[in-house]
PDB file of C-alpha atoms in Angstrom:
ATOM      1  CA  GLY A  21       0.000   0.000   0.000  1.00  0.00           C
ATOM      2  CA  ASN A  22       0.925   3.668  -0.077  1.00  0.00           C
ATOM      3  CA  SER A  23       3.234   4.789   2.715  1.00  0.00           C
ATOM      4  CA  VAL A  24       6.036   7.147   3.654  1.00  0.00           C
ATOM      5  CA  THR A  25       9.128   6.335   5.699  1.00  0.00           C
ATOM      6  CA  GLN A  26      11.355   8.944   7.234  1.00  0.00           C
ATOM      7  CA  MET A  27      14.602   8.895   9.144  1.00  0.00           C
ATOM      8  CA  GLU A  28      14.193   8.128  12.805  1.00  0.00           C
ATOM      9  CA  GLY A  29      15.347  10.637  15.358  1.00  0.00           C
ATOM     10  CA  PRO A  30      16.114  12.271  17.506  1.00  0.00           C
ATOM     11  CA  VAL A  31      18.722  14.328  15.708  1.00  0.00           C
ATOM     12  CA  THR A  32      20.929  16.731  17.643  1.00  0.00           C
ATOM     13  CA  LEU A  33      23.094  19.253  15.840  1.00  0.00           C
ATOM     14  CA  SER A  34      25.198  22.294  16.568  1.00  0.00           C
ATOM     15  CA  GLU A  35      24.308  25.665  15.093  1.00  0.00           C
ATOM     16  CA  GLU A  36      25.466  26.163  11.486  1.00  0.00           C
ATOM     17  CA  ALA A  37      25.660  22.407  10.909  1.00  0.00           C
ATOM     18  CA  PHE A  38      24.184  20.767   7.794  1.00  0.00           C
ATOM     19  CA  LEU A  39      20.871  18.987   8.271  1.00  0.00           C
ATOM     20  CA  THR A  40      19.474  16.135   6.194  1.00  0.00           C
ATOM     21  CA  ILE A  41      16.331  14.185   7.023  1.00  0.00           C
ATOM     22  CA  ASN A  42      15.695  11.254   4.704  1.00  0.00           C
ATOM     23  CA  CYS A  43      12.219  10.483   3.412  1.00  0.00           C
ATOM     24  CA  THR A  44      11.134   7.791   0.969  1.00  0.00           C
ATOM     25  CA  TYR A  45       7.666   6.914  -0.224  1.00  0.00           C
ATOM     26  CA  THR A  46       5.804   3.978  -1.709  1.00  0.00           C
ATOM     27  CA  ALA A  47       2.875   4.844  -3.931  1.00  0.00           C
ATOM     28  CA  THR A  48       1.061   3.350  -6.862  1.00  0.00           C
ATOM     29  CA  GLY A  49       0.906   6.686  -8.656  1.00  0.00           C
ATOM     30  CA  TYR A  50       2.689  10.027  -8.483  1.00  0.00           C
ATOM     31  CA  PRO A  51       1.692  11.727  -5.271  1.00  0.00           C
ATOM     32  CA  SER A  52       2.406  15.275  -4.191  1.00  0.00           C
ATOM     33  CA  LEU A  53       5.063  15.415  -1.482  1.00  0.00           C
ATOM     34  CA  PHE A  54       5.268  17.677   1.546  1.00  0.00           C
ATOM     35  CA  TRP A  55       7.335  18.536   4.570  1.00  0.00           C
ATOM     36  CA  TYR A  56       5.476  19.798   7.622  1.00  0.00           C
ATOM     37  CA  VAL A  57       7.049  21.245  10.763  1.00  0.00           C
ATOM     38  CA  GLN A  58       5.830  21.475  14.336  1.00  0.00           C
ATOM     39  CA  TYR A  59       7.686  23.973  16.485  1.00  0.00           C
ATOM     40  CA  PRO A  60       7.497  23.576  20.276  1.00  0.00           C
ATOM     41  CA  GLY A  61       4.098  24.650  21.541  1.00  0.00           C
ATOM     42  CA  GLU A  62       2.764  25.387  18.057  1.00  0.00           C
ATOM     43  CA  GLY A  63       0.516  23.684  15.558  1.00  0.00           C
ATOM     44  CA  LEU A  64       1.599  21.720  12.522  1.00  0.00           C
ATOM     45  CA  GLN A  65       2.415  23.915   9.536  1.00  0.00           C
ATOM     46  CA  LEU A  66       3.448  23.388   5.948  1.00  0.00           C
ATOM     47  CA  LEU A  67       7.161  23.941   5.348  1.00  0.00           C
ATOM     48  CA  LEU A  68       7.446  23.135   1.634  1.00  0.00           C
ATOM     49  CA  LYS A  69       5.977  20.971  -1.080  1.00  0.00           C
ATOM     50  CA  ALA A  70       6.581  19.531  -4.559  1.00  0.00           C
ATOM     51  CA  THR A  71       3.839  18.270  -6.815  1.00  0.00           C
ATOM     52  CA  LYS A  72       5.735  16.520  -9.615  1.00  0.00           C
ATOM     53  CA  ALA A  73       9.010  14.787 -10.369  1.00  0.00           C
ATOM     54  CA  ASP A  74      12.158  16.966 -10.291  1.00  0.00           C
ATOM     55  CA  ASP A  75      10.289  19.822  -8.594  1.00  0.00           C
ATOM     56  CA  LYS A  76      12.202  21.467  -5.769  1.00  0.00           C
ATOM     57  CA  GLY A  77      10.349  22.885  -2.816  1.00  0.00           C
ATOM     58  CA  SER A  78      12.061  25.530  -0.694  1.00  0.00           C
ATOM     59  CA  ASN A  79      11.254  27.715   2.290  1.00  0.00           C
ATOM     60  CA  LYS A  80      13.165  29.261   5.212  1.00  0.00           C
ATOM     61  CA  GLY A  81      16.459  27.915   3.852  1.00  0.00           C
ATOM     62  CA  PHE A  82      15.127  24.354   3.643  1.00  0.00           C
ATOM     63  CA  GLU A  83      15.010  22.462   0.343  1.00  0.00           C
ATOM     64  CA  ALA A  84      13.717  19.125  -0.874  1.00  0.00           C
ATOM     65  CA  THR A  85      13.662  17.686  -4.395  1.00  0.00           C
ATOM     66  CA  TYR A  86      11.070  15.207  -5.663  1.00  0.00           C
ATOM     67  CA  ARG A  87      13.127  12.263  -6.963  1.00  0.00           C
ATOM     68  CA  LYS A  88      10.911   9.807  -8.832  1.00  0.00           C
ATOM     69  CA  GLU A  89      13.766   7.440  -9.654  1.00  0.00           C
ATOM     70  CA  THR A  90      14.624   6.937  -5.974  1.00  0.00           C
ATOM     71  CA  THR A  91      11.092   7.673  -4.634  1.00  0.00           C
ATOM     72  CA  SER A  92      12.637  10.136  -2.216  1.00  0.00           C
ATOM     73  CA  PHE A  93      12.040  13.643  -0.897  1.00  0.00           C
ATOM     74  CA  HIS A  94      14.928  14.325   1.475  1.00  0.00           C
ATOM     75  CA  LEU A  95      14.889  17.560   3.471  1.00  0.00           C
ATOM     76  CA  GLU A  96      18.099  19.605   3.653  1.00  0.00           C
ATOM     77  CA  LYS A  97      19.322  22.827   5.187  1.00  0.00           C
ATOM     78  CA  GLY A  98      22.858  24.070   4.847  1.00  0.00           C
ATOM     79  CA  SER A  99      23.205  25.931   8.144  1.00  0.00           C
ATOM     80  CA  VAL A 100      20.720  25.310  10.936  1.00  0.00           C
ATOM     81  CA  GLN A 101      19.828  27.699  13.731  1.00  0.00           C
ATOM     82  CA  VAL A 102      18.522  27.087  17.226  1.00  0.00           C
ATOM     83  CA  SER A 103      15.122  28.277  15.992  1.00  0.00           C
ATOM     84  CA  ASP A 104      14.989  25.269  13.629  1.00  0.00           C
ATOM     85  CA  SER A 105      14.516  22.955  16.602  1.00  0.00           C
ATOM     86  CA  ALA A 106      11.221  21.217  15.887  1.00  0.00           C
ATOM     87  CA  VAL A 107       9.585  17.979  14.785  1.00  0.00           C
ATOM     88  CA  TYR A 108       9.631  17.503  11.007  1.00  0.00           C
ATOM     89  CA  PHE A 109       7.097  15.325   9.193  1.00  0.00           C
ATOM     90  CA  CYS A 110       7.361  14.025   5.656  1.00  0.00           C
ATOM     91  CA  ALA A 111       3.991  13.506   3.995  1.00  0.00           C
ATOM     92  CA  PHE A 112       2.472  12.588   0.678  1.00  0.00           C
ATOM     93  CA  ARG A 113      -0.923  13.182  -0.780  1.00  0.00           C
ATOM     94  CA  TYR A 114      -2.595  10.526  -2.910  1.00  0.00           C
ATOM     95  CA  TYR A 115      -6.280  11.276  -2.449  1.00  0.00           C
ATOM     96  CA  LYS A 116      -5.480  12.071   1.183  1.00  0.00           C
ATOM     97  CA  LEU A 117      -2.550  13.327   3.209  1.00  0.00           C
ATOM     98  CA  SER A 118      -0.447  10.585   4.873  1.00  0.00           C
ATOM     99  CA  PHE A 119       2.359  11.410   7.292  1.00  0.00           C
ATOM    100  CA  GLY A 120       5.587   9.789   8.357  1.00  0.00           C
ATOM    101  CA  ALA A 121       6.350   9.259  12.030  1.00  0.00           C
ATOM    102  CA  GLY A 122       8.249  12.529  12.426  1.00  0.00           C
ATOM    103  CA  THR A 123      11.865  13.363  13.206  1.00  0.00           C
ATOM    104  CA  THR A 124      12.736  15.453  16.245  1.00  0.00           C
ATOM    105  CA  VAL A 125      15.561  17.893  15.564  1.00  0.00           C
ATOM    106  CA  THR A 126      17.358  19.772  18.321  1.00  0.00           C
ATOM    107  CA  VAL A 127      19.888  22.460  17.456  1.00  0.00           C
ATOM    108  CA  ARG A 128      22.338  23.490  20.179  1.00  0.00           C
ATOM    109  CA  ALA A 129      23.896  26.928  20.378  1.00  0.00           C
TER     110      ALA A 129
ATOM    111  CA  GLU B   5      -6.777  36.187   9.715  1.00  0.00           C
ATOM    112  CA  ALA B   6      -7.779  33.901  12.571  1.00  0.00           C
ATOM    113  CA  GLY B   7      -6.473  30.353  12.433  1.00  0.00           C
ATOM    114  CA  VAL B   8      -8.199  27.068  13.139  1.00  0.00           C
ATOM    115  CA  ALA B   9      -9.586  27.060  16.672  1.00  0.00           C
ATOM    116  CA  GLN B  10      -9.996  23.958  18.789  1.00  0.00           C
ATOM    117  CA  SER B  11     -11.313  23.333  22.263  1.00  0.00           C
ATOM    118  CA  PRO B  12     -10.653  22.114  24.792  1.00  0.00           C
ATOM    119  CA  ARG B  13      -6.853  22.052  24.609  1.00  0.00           C
ATOM    120  CA  TYR B  14      -6.563  19.269  27.159  1.00  0.00           C
ATOM    121  CA  LYS B  15      -8.941  16.630  28.413  1.00  0.00           C
ATOM    122  CA  ILE B  16      -8.504  13.813  30.907  1.00  0.00           C
ATOM    123  CA  ILE B  17     -11.206  11.169  31.220  1.00  0.00           C
ATOM    124  CA  GLU B  18     -11.571   7.628  32.444  1.00  0.00           C
ATOM    125  CA  LYS B  19     -12.104   4.724  30.075  1.00  0.00           C
ATOM    126  CA  ARG B  20     -15.695   4.126  29.054  1.00  0.00           C
ATOM    127  CA  GLN B  21     -16.530   7.816  29.490  1.00  0.00           C
ATOM    128  CA  SER B  22     -17.581  10.047  26.606  1.00  0.00           C
ATOM    129  CA  VAL B  23     -15.783  13.105  25.274  1.00  0.00           C
ATOM    130  CA  ALA B  24     -16.364  15.695  22.566  1.00  0.00           C
ATOM    131  CA  PHE B  25     -13.988  18.002  20.751  1.00  0.00           C
ATOM    132  CA  TRP B  26     -14.915  21.150  18.893  1.00  0.00           C
ATOM    133  CA  CYS B  27     -13.297  22.767  15.849  1.00  0.00           C
ATOM    134  CA  ASN B  28     -13.888  26.119  14.185  1.00  0.00           C
ATOM    135  CA  PRO B  29     -12.133  26.234  10.801  1.00  0.00           C
ATOM    136  CA  ILE B  30     -10.769  29.249   9.000  1.00  0.00           C
ATOM    137  CA  SER B  31     -13.617  31.325   7.630  1.00  0.00           C
ATOM    138  CA  GLY B  32     -14.545  30.349   4.097  1.00  0.00           C
ATOM    139  CA  HIS B  33     -12.718  27.005   4.107  1.00  0.00           C
ATOM    140  CA  ALA B  34     -14.918  24.359   2.564  1.00  0.00           C
ATOM    141  CA  THR B  35     -12.858  21.341   3.602  1.00  0.00           C
ATOM    142  CA  LEU B  36     -12.384  20.225   7.203  1.00  0.00           C
ATOM    143  CA  TYR B  37     -10.296  17.328   8.502  1.00  0.00           C
ATOM    144  CA  TRP B  38      -9.928  15.522  11.810  1.00  0.00           C
ATOM    145  CA  TYR B  39      -6.640  13.718  12.488  1.00  0.00           C
ATOM    146  CA  GLN B  40      -5.509  11.502  15.347  1.00  0.00           C
ATOM    147  CA  GLN B  41      -1.859  11.787  16.376  1.00  0.00           C
ATOM    148  CA  ILE B  42      -0.662   9.114  18.776  1.00  0.00           C
ATOM    149  CA  LEU B  43       2.566   9.883  20.634  1.00  0.00           C
ATOM    150  CA  GLY B  44       5.582   9.125  18.449  1.00  0.00           C
ATOM    151  CA  GLN B  45       3.546   8.823  15.265  1.00  0.00           C
ATOM    152  CA  GLY B  46       2.452  11.115  12.486  1.00  0.00           C
ATOM    153  CA  PRO B  47      -1.125  12.350  12.235  1.00  0.00           C
ATOM    154  CA  LYS B  48      -3.642   9.883  10.785  1.00  0.00           C
ATOM    155  CA  LEU B  49      -6.738  11.104   8.971  1.00  0.00           C
ATOM    156  CA  LEU B  50      -9.964  10.121  10.706  1.00  0.00           C
ATOM    157  CA  ILE B  51     -12.543  11.970   8.645  1.00  0.00           C
ATOM    158  CA  GLN B  52     -12.763  14.603   5.924  1.00  0.00           C
ATOM    159  CA  PHE B  53     -15.717  16.881   5.261  1.00  0.00           C
ATOM    160  CA  GLN B  54     -16.409  18.882   2.148  1.00  0.00           C
ATOM    161  CA  ASN B  55     -18.858  21.553   3.325  1.00  0.00           C
ATOM    162  CA  ASN B  56     -21.237  19.471   5.464  1.00  0.00           C
ATOM    163  CA  GLY B  57     -20.807  16.206   3.575  1.00  0.00           C
ATOM    164  CA  VAL B  58     -18.405  13.383   4.439  1.00  0.00           C
ATOM    165  CA  VAL B  59     -15.744  12.741   1.783  1.00  0.00           C
ATOM    166  CA  ASP B  60     -13.666  10.094   3.575  1.00  0.00           C
ATOM    167  CA  ASP B  61     -14.293   8.361   6.885  1.00  0.00           C
ATOM    168  CA  SER B  62     -12.598   5.077   6.030  1.00  0.00           C
ATOM    169  CA  GLN B  63     -10.277   5.214   9.065  1.00  0.00           C
ATOM    170  CA  LEU B  64     -12.847   6.389  11.591  1.00  0.00           C
ATOM    171  CA  PRO B  65     -13.674   3.681  14.185  1.00  0.00           C
ATOM    172  CA  LYS B  66     -17.391   4.095  13.707  1.00  0.00           C
ATOM    173  CA  ASP B  67     -18.375   1.871  16.612  1.00  0.00           C
ATOM    174  CA  ARG B  68     -17.162   4.560  19.016  1.00  0.00           C
ATOM    175  CA  PHE B  69     -16.231   7.670  17.046  1.00  0.00           C
ATOM    176  CA  SER B  70     -18.646  10.060  15.387  1.00  0.00           C
ATOM    177  CA  ALA B  71     -18.272  13.462  13.791  1.00  0.00           C
ATOM    178  CA  GLU B  72     -20.543  16.049  12.331  1.00  0.00           C
ATOM    179  CA  ARG B  73     -20.223  19.351  10.589  1.00  0.00           C
ATOM    180  CA  LEU B  74     -23.562  21.069  10.784  1.00  0.00           C
ATOM    181  CA  LYS B  75     -24.099  23.974   8.406  1.00  0.00           C
ATOM    182  CA  GLY B  76     -20.704  23.323   6.849  1.00  0.00           C
ATOM    183  CA  VAL B  77     -18.764  25.399   9.374  1.00  0.00           C
ATOM    184  CA  ASP B  78     -17.946  24.168  12.902  1.00  0.00           C
ATOM    185  CA  SER B  79     -17.372  20.504  13.563  1.00  0.00           C
ATOM    186  CA  THR B  80     -17.579  18.205  16.565  1.00  0.00           C
ATOM    187  CA  LEU B  81     -15.762  14.907  17.043  1.00  0.00           C
ATOM    188  CA  LYS B  82     -17.127  12.553  19.716  1.00  0.00           C
ATOM    189  CA  ILE B  83     -15.787   9.397  21.304  1.00  0.00           C
ATOM    190  CA  GLN B  84     -18.224   7.172  23.161  1.00  0.00           C
ATOM    191  CA  PRO B  85     -17.093   5.138  25.029  1.00  0.00           C
ATOM    192  CA  ALA B  86     -13.394   5.976  25.220  1.00  0.00           C
ATOM    193  CA  LYS B  87     -10.671   3.333  25.411  1.00  0.00           C
ATOM    194  CA  LEU B  88      -7.124   3.616  26.710  1.00  0.00           C
ATOM    195  CA  GLU B  89      -5.762   3.465  23.157  1.00  0.00           C
ATOM    196  CA  ASP B  90      -7.685   6.630  22.259  1.00  0.00           C
ATOM    197  CA  SER B  91      -5.122   8.679  24.199  1.00  0.00           C
ATOM    198  CA  ALA B  92      -3.717  10.999  21.531  1.00  0.00           C
ATOM    199  CA  VAL B  93      -3.735  14.526  20.191  1.00  0.00           C
ATOM    200  CA  TYR B  94      -6.749  15.227  17.991  1.00  0.00           C
ATOM    201  CA  LEU B  95      -5.970  17.739  15.287  1.00  0.00           C
ATOM    202  CA  CYS B  96      -8.439  19.673  13.221  1.00  0.00           C
ATOM    203  CA  ALA B  97      -7.384  21.192   9.908  1.00  0.00           C
ATOM    204  CA  SER B  98      -9.122  23.145   7.191  1.00  0.00           C
ATOM    205  CA  SER B  99      -8.390  24.101   3.612  1.00  0.00           C
ATOM    206  CA  PRO B 100     -10.126  26.219   0.985  1.00  0.00           C
ATOM    207  CA  GLY B 101     -10.729  23.193  -1.247  1.00  0.00           C
ATOM    208  CA  ASN B 102      -9.647  19.630  -1.755  1.00  0.00           C
ATOM    209  CA  THR B 103      -6.735  19.815  -4.210  1.00  0.00           C
ATOM    210  CA  ASP B 104      -2.958  19.604  -3.769  1.00  0.00           C
ATOM    211  CA  ASP B 105      -2.814  23.380  -4.171  1.00  0.00           C
ATOM    212  CA  ASP B 106      -5.113  23.856  -1.179  1.00  0.00           C
ATOM    213  CA  GLU B 107      -2.858  24.057   1.859  1.00  0.00           C
ATOM    214  CA  GLN B 108      -4.204  22.480   5.012  1.00  0.00           C
ATOM    215  CA  PHE B 109      -4.027  24.733   8.068  1.00  0.00           C
ATOM    216  CA  PHE B 110      -3.890  22.948  11.391  1.00  0.00           C
ATOM    217  CA  GLY B 111      -5.267  23.915  14.759  1.00  0.00           C
ATOM    218  CA  PRO B 112      -3.323  23.544  18.027  1.00  0.00           C
ATOM    219  CA  GLY B 113      -4.953  20.203  18.808  1.00  0.00           C
ATOM    220  CA  THR B 114      -6.730  18.683  21.793  1.00  0.00           C
ATOM    221  CA  ARG B 115      -4.609  16.378  23.935  1.00  0.00           C
ATOM    222  CA  LEU B 116      -6.776  13.529  25.262  1.00  0.00           C
ATOM    223  CA  THR B 117      -5.637  11.296  28.095  1.00  0.00           C
ATOM    224  CA  VAL B 118      -7.757   8.243  28.862  1.00  0.00           C
ATOM    225  CA  LEU B 119      -7.061   6.690  32.273  1.00  0.00           C
TER     226      LEU B 119
END
């Protein structure tokens, strides 16, 4: 069936480090792909999305590219800040939105 | 613009009791969703409304869960009777429509603890 698998956490980094969170999906068609973020004490919010192969979503210094050949949508940021500490969810939409388990990221000053 | 409102924010009940959650979506949003997020997992869709009609309730445990969206605006999710495994955060979201271009906006959630 359709599903999404993302890298398990927690992930702890120092400020200005490079962040990658792996996400792969299994789908019978070509879903739209999303990254959502949940900051401490806040609601879930959309970070970026890509709706077709080779599209790159970007926002707040984060990027992810829709790779059909590897069925992946890895999230990257070149230099993280303490304010990036949050839980990150990979998701895909094929008739409905389905989420991965989430990856907790903590950035230390 | 006001976001998605949910109440209560926290609820503690004993098993076999009943509980209800309320959601007020963003004004003008036709589509409303209820998700269940168990600790350590991603949100799982329980039910989706388009205006006041149900689009998808395939993952709603209908023997104990019910939801309604009267007049196509506010929505209520009820659990009766609650079980221990219902302990979770219940998220409400809304979107203008039902396409990939329609971003879902999430409320703060209601954290339910069943003892």
